[in-house]
Amino acid sequence: MSENAATRTGVAPEAAHAHPIPDRHGQNLFTTDTELHALLALYLPDDLRRHMQPHFERLGGLAGGLLDELAGTADRNPPTLKQRTRTGLDEQKVVKHPAYVEMERLALSEFGLAAISHRDETLGWTGKMPPLVKYVLTYLFVQAEFGLCCPVSMTDSLTRTLKKFGSPELVARFLPRLTSLDFDELAQGAMFMTEQAAGSDIAATATMARAESDGSWRLSGDKWFCSNPDADFAMVLARAEDGAAGMKGVSLFLLPRRLEDGSLNHYRIIRLKDKLGTRSMASGEIRLEGAVAYLVGEAGRGFVQMADMVNNSRLSNGVRAAGLMRRAVAEAEYIASERRAFGRTLDQMPLMQRQLDKLRLPAEQARTMVCQTALALARSDAGEPDAYALLRILTPLIKFRACRDARKVTGDAMEVRGGCGYIEEWSDPRLVRDAHLGSIWEGTSNIVALDVIRALKREGSLPVLRAHCEKLLDDAALAPAFAKALRDALARAAALAETAAREGGDVLARQAASALYHCTSAIAMAWEASRGGSAARLRWAQLVLLHRVLPRDPLAPDAMPADWNTAAARNAPVAA
């Protein structure tokens, strides 16, 4: 163990040789992530990247130190529901541990993670921030704390939906608190959508809405799974009393926690959920008892409007899965480089090298897809042709595959630490528990895979995705044989997706979604390798194609095709 490594573990240099348990706590999660630096040089304008560098470094330092400690404390001290004041008033309150409140302040006020996309100045940068900046900050933050990133994402998504569909009067009235960075003033958001009987079947929504003479509405009914239940505002789906049956009768409403006179709105938090993961953040059951709410957008189009919020949250979910995987992989890499056994460090052993590669691949795929999807979002918001169709398929792709991959990566990374990895003093168990949520929230895997197929049918996204990938390949200097293998695989994945989109093809939705994700990420990673000069990234792109796409004999040794690394067509070799 080096002297620097010994200092990071908190072990005195003279005693380092006698201490075999590596501890990465205190490392800066940004400065040590050199692959992220290379990606940002490709995806962010130079002036913005240089401006954000100290902010990334600061958050990376917090995530590897103080924020990680706060997250552990909040995980061990989950919120509680207080039903009454000591004088007997029925004023419900979710009581949060001070560690969680401090994380709220860091996320929402200091770094503005929920408001950054809706302000003209944040973190000293004048003008609109591209989505990628927000997602890089989230990517760093979530490596320490996952639970709070749900309210952060919902606040961001609620603000986006309100701006997009709300009346000018509604926007003027409520937007300022949603975009404020003053911790005492800013508002948090939530969405109350899930019902016991309805689940993902929004057409079965039973919550009722009654119109009032002053233009407001009164909501009555139960919502079954409501994260951040005491949020200042929530988007709620409900059915107008005189509305049509099925999906056409469902409308979207903005529900404030407090009324104009400062009193609590007419709904109750029945109880808080006892969850496997995200224990730091409250989730509860809500009973609406004639709660005052305001119609958002057009009556009867609630699901279409809520879908915009859900899709934005799904992208955030993919970002969070990528962050969890990065933290798990980085921990495993550190342990393998510092722990010695049988006279060598673990990362010098061939089988461990292979295991680390199997962890890296899905983690690197996910962050490549984060970058690609964030650029598509920026282009879509700017109104570029075909950008929405591209965003519309990339979003469910990353939500479907990255969230599933995170469950396995975090579990396998825990094994690298050995017995300590199973102990709650370390980050590994929390990563595993939190990772299992990604493929459930904002739509289960089946629902999201079917949404990939829906994007093909309704938005014509498949030709747009293929054109995007072909352009990346055209811009990359790759060995001709490898470029051909990528193109052939993409064509086969597209053919499978087309079959899944035909009548009776739903059973292929998951298989098709995985194929499109793996091909798209491999192509994008190869482009990144070519443009950024990363031999490691090129190798990872090749391994994605070899192990996650192409047929292989499980009884034969692995072998990379020799011609995948011959001279590239443009004679621009990837740097070693």
XYZ file of C-alpha atoms in Angstrom:
576
model
C 0.000 0.000 0.000
C 1.392 3.427 -0.949
C 1.793 6.247 1.544
C -1.030 8.160 -0.173
C -3.273 5.123 -0.010
C -2.453 4.681 3.636
C -3.387 8.284 4.312
C -6.716 7.810 2.536
C -7.550 4.821 4.711
C -6.789 6.680 7.902
C -3.942 4.266 8.731
C -0.630 5.830 9.735
C 2.031 5.284 6.999
C 4.322 3.371 9.358
C 1.493 0.944 10.199
C 0.079 0.626 6.661
C 1.841 -2.657 5.954
C 0.127 -4.172 8.986
C -3.405 -3.136 8.037
C -4.970 -5.331 5.321
C -8.451 -3.736 5.118
C -8.530 -1.012 2.404
C -10.890 1.911 3.054
C -11.539 4.364 0.224
C -13.452 6.852 2.385
C -12.172 10.387 1.843
C -11.296 10.025 -1.829
C -12.640 12.645 -4.221
C -15.095 10.760 -6.445
C -14.616 13.228 -9.288
C -10.871 13.795 -9.397
C -10.191 10.047 -9.235
C -12.594 9.309 -12.124
C -10.361 9.987 -15.130
C -12.759 8.344 -17.604
C -15.416 10.869 -16.614
C -12.972 13.723 -17.289
C -12.373 12.367 -20.793
C -16.098 12.058 -21.484
C -16.822 15.599 -20.324
C -14.139 16.879 -22.708
C -16.151 15.254 -25.525
C -19.652 16.175 -24.426
C -19.427 19.632 -22.801
C -18.306 22.926 -24.379
C -14.833 23.845 -23.128
C -15.862 27.092 -21.445
C -18.698 25.444 -19.529
C -16.562 22.447 -18.604
C -13.841 24.704 -17.206
C -16.409 26.737 -15.285
C -17.977 23.611 -13.781
C -14.694 21.897 -12.942
C -14.376 23.334 -9.390
C -18.055 22.549 -8.699
C -17.599 18.958 -9.870
C -14.478 18.696 -7.733
C -16.230 20.079 -4.676
C -19.183 17.729 -4.996
C -16.836 14.817 -5.693
C -15.011 15.589 -2.454
C -18.265 15.794 -0.501
C -19.564 12.549 -2.040
C -16.421 10.708 -0.990
C -16.440 12.146 2.521
C -19.011 14.218 4.391
C -21.961 13.408 2.120
C -21.197 9.700 2.376
C -21.206 9.980 6.181
C -24.498 11.890 6.155
C -26.046 9.285 3.860
C -25.023 6.454 6.146
C -26.460 8.240 9.166
C -29.748 9.008 7.381
C -30.017 5.402 6.208
C -29.706 4.185 9.800
C -32.185 6.795 11.061
C -35.166 6.771 8.677
C -37.921 9.409 8.878
C -40.916 9.031 11.144
C -44.490 10.317 10.920
C -45.663 12.623 13.695
C -49.456 12.791 13.787
C -50.088 15.623 16.254
C -48.446 18.548 17.935
C -47.839 18.330 21.667
C -50.902 20.532 22.176
C -53.128 18.058 20.324
C -53.431 19.764 16.920
C -53.782 17.396 13.953
C -50.795 18.746 12.034
C -48.977 15.824 10.491
C -45.268 16.142 9.976
C -42.604 13.863 8.527
C -39.721 14.120 10.970
C -36.387 13.855 9.142
C -33.007 13.214 10.703
C -30.714 16.281 10.668
C -28.313 14.378 8.410
C -31.018 14.089 5.753
C -31.957 17.757 6.116
C -28.323 18.722 5.565
C -28.254 16.602 2.404
C -31.422 18.381 1.243
C -29.654 21.704 1.746
C -26.614 20.579 -0.238
C -28.633 19.109 -3.109
C -31.438 21.644 -3.456
C -29.831 24.882 -2.287
C -26.059 24.769 -2.709
C -25.944 22.761 -5.946
C -29.486 23.541 -7.153
C -30.005 20.053 -8.555
C -33.791 20.417 -8.853
C -33.857 24.000 -10.110
C -30.770 24.119 -12.324
C -32.651 23.355 -15.563
C -35.230 26.069 -14.888
C -33.021 29.029 -13.997
C -31.070 31.548 -16.041
C -28.205 31.581 -13.545
C -26.895 28.757 -11.371
C -23.488 28.075 -9.815
C -22.177 31.308 -11.262
C -23.039 30.394 -14.863
C -25.260 32.863 -16.709
C -27.646 31.277 -19.180
C -29.391 27.936 -19.445
C -27.415 24.930 -18.271
C -27.501 21.938 -20.633
C -29.098 18.856 -19.057
C -25.770 17.025 -18.953
C -24.416 19.354 -16.251
C -27.355 18.491 -13.991
C -26.904 14.809 -14.674
C -23.158 14.875 -13.979
C -23.849 16.559 -10.635
C -26.570 13.986 -9.913
C -24.216 11.188 -10.989
C -21.687 12.344 -8.393
C -24.258 13.008 -5.652
C -25.989 9.638 -6.012
C -22.727 7.776 -5.490
C -23.137 8.795 -1.854
C -26.924 9.206 -1.483
C -29.645 7.627 -3.616
C -32.844 8.236 -1.627
C -32.829 12.037 -1.714
C -32.238 11.977 -5.468
C -35.839 10.811 -5.892
C -37.384 14.028 -4.449
C -34.764 16.027 -6.361
C -35.790 14.357 -9.622
C -39.519 14.692 -8.925
C -39.142 18.388 -8.094
C -37.253 18.957 -11.351
C -39.810 16.937 -13.340
C -42.832 18.576 -11.676
C -41.406 22.010 -12.487
C -40.860 20.995 -16.104
C -44.420 19.658 -16.423
C -45.958 22.721 -14.765
C -44.069 25.046 -17.119
C -45.052 22.977 -20.141
C -48.756 22.442 -19.440
C -49.828 24.773 -16.638
C -51.823 27.943 -17.261
C -49.894 31.240 -17.093
C -51.664 32.061 -13.829
C -50.700 28.722 -12.268
C -47.093 29.044 -13.405
C -46.774 32.601 -12.130
C -48.246 31.619 -8.789
C -46.176 28.539 -7.981
C -43.020 28.524 -10.136
C -40.918 30.959 -8.045
C -40.702 28.614 -5.055
C -39.874 25.669 -7.305
C -36.914 27.505 -8.835
C -35.652 29.184 -5.664
C -32.273 28.265 -4.140
C -33.135 29.766 -0.748
C -33.417 26.708 1.499
C -36.046 28.352 3.695
C -38.163 29.317 0.683
C -37.694 26.607 -1.974
C -40.373 23.992 -2.589
C -40.075 20.265 -3.170
C -42.213 18.211 -5.522
C -43.747 14.736 -5.722
C -46.158 12.764 -7.867
C -49.085 10.812 -6.449
C -50.057 8.401 -9.179
C -50.057 4.801 -7.923
C -53.257 3.243 -6.591
C -53.777 -0.219 -5.129
C -55.983 -1.497 -7.929
C -54.643 0.616 -10.793
C -50.861 0.193 -10.553
C -49.495 0.812 -14.037
C -53.027 0.628 -15.496
C -53.781 4.359 -15.371
C -57.174 3.798 -16.998
C -58.266 2.167 -13.724
C -57.574 5.326 -11.680
C -60.319 5.656 -9.072
C -59.426 8.948 -7.339
C -62.224 11.419 -8.056
C -62.074 15.157 -8.818
C -64.990 17.566 -8.308
C -64.951 21.025 -9.905
C -65.548 24.045 -7.648
C -67.095 27.391 -8.608
C -63.807 29.254 -8.039
C -61.967 27.154 -10.648
C -60.273 24.863 -8.163
C -61.002 21.163 -7.759
C -61.540 18.842 -4.793
C -59.822 15.439 -4.867
C -60.972 12.334 -2.980
C -59.435 8.867 -2.935
C -56.374 6.856 -1.916
C -52.879 6.874 -3.403
C -50.858 3.816 -2.483
C -47.162 4.656 -2.990
C -46.205 8.306 -2.630
C -42.544 9.158 -2.180
C -41.752 12.470 -0.517
C -45.344 12.484 0.826
C -45.011 15.833 2.612
C -43.726 17.618 -0.482
C -44.855 21.213 -0.969
C -46.500 20.291 -4.287
C -47.528 17.053 -5.960
C -48.795 16.166 -9.404
C -51.847 13.921 -9.009
C -53.903 11.893 -11.468
C -57.656 11.871 -10.814
C -60.904 11.283 -12.670
C -63.465 14.077 -13.055
C -66.868 13.118 -11.676
C -68.534 13.721 -15.030
C -65.536 12.598 -17.093
C -65.327 9.816 -19.641
C -64.526 6.241 -18.646
C -61.050 4.826 -19.072
C -57.915 6.812 -19.853
C -59.811 9.715 -21.458
C -61.421 10.604 -18.147
C -58.149 11.012 -16.254
C -56.817 14.532 -15.685
C -53.683 15.983 -14.092
C -53.817 18.218 -11.011
C -51.353 20.247 -8.968
C -51.857 19.571 -5.253
C -50.340 22.037 -2.725
C -49.436 20.762 0.726
C -50.665 23.957 2.380
C -53.587 26.228 1.541
C -53.413 29.986 1.121
C -54.118 30.582 4.820
C -51.155 28.383 5.770
C -53.224 25.433 6.992
C -52.612 21.900 5.781
C -54.551 20.778 2.726
C -57.270 18.193 3.171
C -55.306 14.991 2.824
C -53.626 12.676 5.289
C -50.467 10.603 5.251
C -51.877 7.295 6.512
C -48.520 5.679 7.186
C -44.898 5.572 5.983
C -43.577 2.553 4.096
C -40.962 0.244 5.610
C -38.744 -0.104 2.524
C -35.834 -2.365 1.596
C -33.816 0.589 0.279
C -33.973 4.383 0.045
C -34.613 4.280 3.767
C -33.400 7.854 4.245
C -36.352 9.238 2.262
C -40.006 8.933 3.284
C -42.571 7.134 1.131
C -46.149 6.856 2.307
C -49.811 6.212 1.632
C -52.066 9.223 1.040
C -55.805 9.632 1.638
C -57.295 12.601 -0.180
C -60.309 13.971 1.700
C -61.617 16.745 -0.513
C -58.105 18.163 -1.051
C -57.875 21.451 -2.963
C -56.061 21.073 -6.299
C -55.672 22.867 -9.636
C -56.149 21.450 -13.111
C -52.919 21.287 -15.124
C -53.310 21.416 -18.891
C -56.270 19.999 -20.753
C -58.930 17.976 -18.931
C -58.956 14.321 -19.915
C -55.335 14.315 -21.051
C -53.805 13.681 -17.649
C -51.803 10.629 -18.578
C -50.298 12.237 -21.688
C -49.189 15.196 -19.595
C -48.034 13.070 -16.661
C -46.069 10.927 -19.140
C -43.774 13.895 -19.751
C -43.000 13.999 -16.026
C -42.605 10.221 -15.862
C -40.224 10.136 -18.847
C -38.078 12.850 -17.293
C -38.021 10.856 -14.055
C -37.141 7.679 -15.963
C -34.085 9.366 -17.430
C -33.088 10.491 -13.947
C -33.580 6.908 -12.780
C -31.110 5.734 -15.422
C -28.619 8.387 -14.311
C -28.941 7.204 -10.718
C -28.399 3.581 -11.743
C -25.252 4.640 -13.590
C -24.024 6.459 -10.484
C -24.672 3.471 -8.225
C -22.734 1.222 -10.593
C -19.840 3.662 -10.763
C -19.572 3.783 -6.969
C -19.716 -0.014 -6.719
C -17.099 -0.512 -9.440
C -14.779 2.144 -8.031
C -14.954 0.512 -4.597
C -14.154 -2.894 -6.121
C -11.265 -1.489 -8.157
C -9.800 0.207 -5.098
C -10.037 -2.914 -2.971
C -8.482 -5.046 -5.706
C -5.589 -2.607 -6.120
C -4.869 -2.298 -2.391
C -5.606 -5.688 -0.832
C -2.859 -8.289 -1.006
C -3.236 -12.061 -0.966
C -0.782 -14.813 -1.828
C 1.975 -12.273 -2.372
C 0.126 -10.135 -4.942
C -2.542 -7.470 -5.059
C -5.915 -8.833 -6.134
C -5.939 -6.867 -9.387
C -2.787 -8.685 -10.509
C -4.704 -11.952 -10.551
C -6.208 -12.934 -13.942
C -9.549 -14.105 -12.584
C -10.038 -10.869 -10.627
C -9.099 -8.865 -13.733
C -11.845 -10.696 -15.604
C -14.363 -10.087 -12.820
C -13.576 -6.369 -12.720
C -14.115 -6.161 -16.477
C -17.534 -7.767 -16.049
C -18.390 -5.048 -13.540
C -17.007 -2.212 -15.662
C -18.886 -3.010 -18.859
C -22.466 -2.253 -17.709
C -21.245 0.702 -15.623
C -19.471 2.268 -18.609
C -22.355 1.476 -20.948
C -24.708 3.293 -18.606
C -22.699 6.485 -18.333
C -22.200 6.583 -22.093
C -25.971 6.313 -22.483
C -26.441 9.069 -19.881
C -24.317 11.388 -22.026
C -26.039 10.405 -25.264
C -29.542 10.779 -23.805
C -28.734 14.106 -22.134
C -27.621 15.503 -25.512
C -30.805 14.194 -27.125
C -32.849 15.947 -24.412
C -31.064 19.245 -25.069
C -31.647 18.906 -28.804
C -35.308 17.962 -28.276
C -35.929 20.966 -26.028
C -34.315 23.144 -28.698
C -36.807 21.815 -31.266
C -34.308 20.058 -33.539
C -35.875 17.692 -36.104
C -36.012 14.026 -35.027
C -34.485 14.834 -31.618
C -37.683 14.049 -29.725
C -38.026 10.689 -31.478
C -34.438 9.872 -30.477
C -35.003 10.997 -26.884
C -38.250 9.056 -26.778
C -36.448 5.742 -27.346
C -33.173 6.412 -25.528
C -35.014 7.263 -22.292
C -36.812 3.919 -21.796
C -33.739 2.065 -23.069
C -31.502 3.413 -20.311
C -34.226 3.093 -17.691
C -34.870 -0.533 -18.635
C -31.340 -1.874 -18.998
C -29.176 0.272 -16.693
C -31.537 -0.162 -13.737
C -31.502 -3.937 -14.160
C -27.716 -4.008 -14.589
C -27.237 -2.008 -11.383
C -28.802 -4.786 -9.319
C -26.188 -7.303 -10.465
C -23.214 -4.937 -10.543
C -23.721 -3.734 -6.969
C -24.144 -7.295 -5.728
C -21.080 -8.640 -7.536
C -18.986 -5.657 -6.444
C -19.902 -6.357 -2.823
C -18.321 -9.783 -3.239
C -14.952 -8.204 -4.114
C -14.775 -6.651 -0.645
C -15.409 -10.055 0.887
C -16.996 -10.443 4.317
C -16.713 -6.721 5.086
C -18.921 -6.044 2.090
C -21.846 -7.702 3.863
C -21.500 -5.403 6.872
C -23.688 -2.301 7.044
C -20.744 -0.125 8.135
C -19.616 -0.171 4.495
C -21.405 1.296 1.483
C -21.967 -2.032 -0.309
C -25.206 -3.192 1.389
C -26.830 0.213 0.922
C -25.874 0.223 -2.764
C -27.412 -3.232 -3.229
C -30.627 -2.293 -1.409
C -31.018 0.989 -3.282
C -30.189 -0.531 -6.685
C -33.184 -2.859 -6.533
C -35.551 0.077 -6.611
C -34.577 1.421 -10.030
C -36.316 -1.303 -12.018
C -39.527 -0.866 -9.993
C -40.023 2.916 -9.697
C -41.401 4.825 -12.683
C -42.511 1.578 -14.332
C -41.362 -2.012 -13.896
C -39.099 -3.639 -16.484
C -41.998 -5.082 -18.487
C -43.769 -1.721 -18.619
C -40.626 0.129 -19.714
C -39.651 -2.488 -22.312
C -43.127 -2.158 -23.811
C -42.609 1.612 -23.824
C -39.562 1.085 -26.061
C -41.854 -0.690 -28.510
C -44.437 2.084 -28.113
C -41.784 4.617 -29.150
C -41.173 2.595 -32.311
C -44.866 2.539 -33.168
C -45.954 6.051 -32.221
C -42.865 8.215 -32.708
C -41.113 6.262 -35.474
C -38.026 6.173 -33.278
C -36.225 3.172 -34.767
C -35.052 4.773 -38.060
C -33.968 7.847 -36.099
C -31.950 5.713 -33.649
C -30.327 3.815 -36.521
C -29.423 7.037 -38.297
C -27.933 8.415 -35.081
C -25.794 5.296 -34.592
C -24.706 5.273 -38.231
C -23.540 8.866 -37.886
C -21.493 7.972 -34.819
C -19.882 5.129 -36.770
C -19.178 7.413 -39.734
C -17.475 9.893 -37.388
C -15.347 7.215 -35.689
C -12.041 5.873 -36.972
C -12.486 2.155 -36.288
C -10.995 -1.009 -37.710
C -13.183 -1.865 -40.724
C -13.986 -5.330 -39.391
C -15.110 -3.967 -36.026
C -17.178 -1.212 -37.642
C -18.848 -3.836 -39.846
C -19.561 -6.054 -36.839
C -21.229 -3.109 -35.082
C -23.324 -2.245 -38.137
C -24.401 -5.845 -38.652
C -25.378 -6.207 -34.996
C -27.379 -2.977 -35.103
C -29.246 -4.182 -38.193
C -30.139 -7.453 -36.480
C -31.244 -5.652 -33.303
C -33.427 -3.340 -35.389
C -34.985 -6.320 -37.175
C -35.775 -7.920 -33.815
C -37.344 -4.666 -32.598
C -39.485 -4.471 -35.747
C -40.701 -8.011 -35.092
C -41.508 -7.064 -31.483
C -43.549 -4.113 -32.758
C -45.796 -6.332 -34.885
C -49.057 -7.841 -33.742
C -48.353 -10.442 -31.077
C -44.700 -9.442 -30.737
C -44.885 -8.060 -27.187
C -43.209 -11.170 -25.801
C -39.983 -10.017 -27.503
C -40.046 -6.511 -25.989
C -37.409 -7.118 -23.315
C -35.108 -8.977 -25.678
C -35.416 -6.232 -28.284
C -34.857 -3.443 -25.748
C -31.686 -5.109 -24.452
C -30.390 -5.637 -28.000
C -30.939 -1.998 -28.970
C -29.333 -0.782 -25.725
C -26.238 -2.947 -26.105
C -25.720 -2.073 -29.770
C -26.300 1.647 -29.232
C -23.990 1.820 -26.211
C -21.244 -0.201 -27.924
C -21.354 2.098 -30.956
C -21.344 5.239 -28.808
C -18.466 3.909 -26.677
C -16.466 3.118 -29.822
C -17.104 6.678 -31.044
C -15.953 8.062 -27.674
C -12.821 5.917 -27.835
C -11.997 7.112 -31.318
C -12.582 10.784 -30.561
C -11.005 10.761 -27.112
C -8.139 8.347 -27.658
C -9.093 5.839 -24.969
C -7.799 2.324 -25.626
C -9.714 1.095 -22.578
C -12.986 2.479 -23.914
C -12.446 0.848 -27.301
C -11.784 -2.473 -25.592
C -14.931 -2.104 -23.492
C -16.979 -1.392 -26.627
C -15.569 -4.544 -28.189
C -16.346 -6.583 -25.074
C -19.937 -5.301 -25.033
C -20.389 -6.551 -28.591
C -18.596 -9.819 -27.898
C -20.248 -10.712 -24.588
C -23.621 -8.965 -24.600
C -24.689 -9.138 -28.253
C -22.969 -11.754 -30.408
C -23.507 -15.503 -30.060
C -20.720 -17.294 -28.208
C -19.868 -20.826 -27.151
C -20.011 -21.038 -23.333
C -17.692 -24.070 -23.471
C -14.959 -22.318 -25.468
C -12.305 -19.826 -24.275
C -12.996 -16.186 -25.082
C -11.208 -14.773 -28.104
C -11.340 -11.251 -29.506
C -11.449 -11.310 -33.335
C -7.961 -10.321 -34.494
C -9.167 -8.023 -37.262
C -11.168 -5.854 -34.819
C -7.920 -4.069 -33.953
C -6.336 -3.701 -37.396
C -5.659 -0.231 -38.804
C -8.731 1.994 -38.880
C -10.118 3.160 -42.159
C -9.002 6.738 -41.577
C -5.556 5.767 -40.290
C -6.309 7.414 -36.949
C -5.292 4.782 -34.396
C -6.619 4.967 -30.882
C -3.926 6.065 -28.460
C -2.599 3.530 -25.981
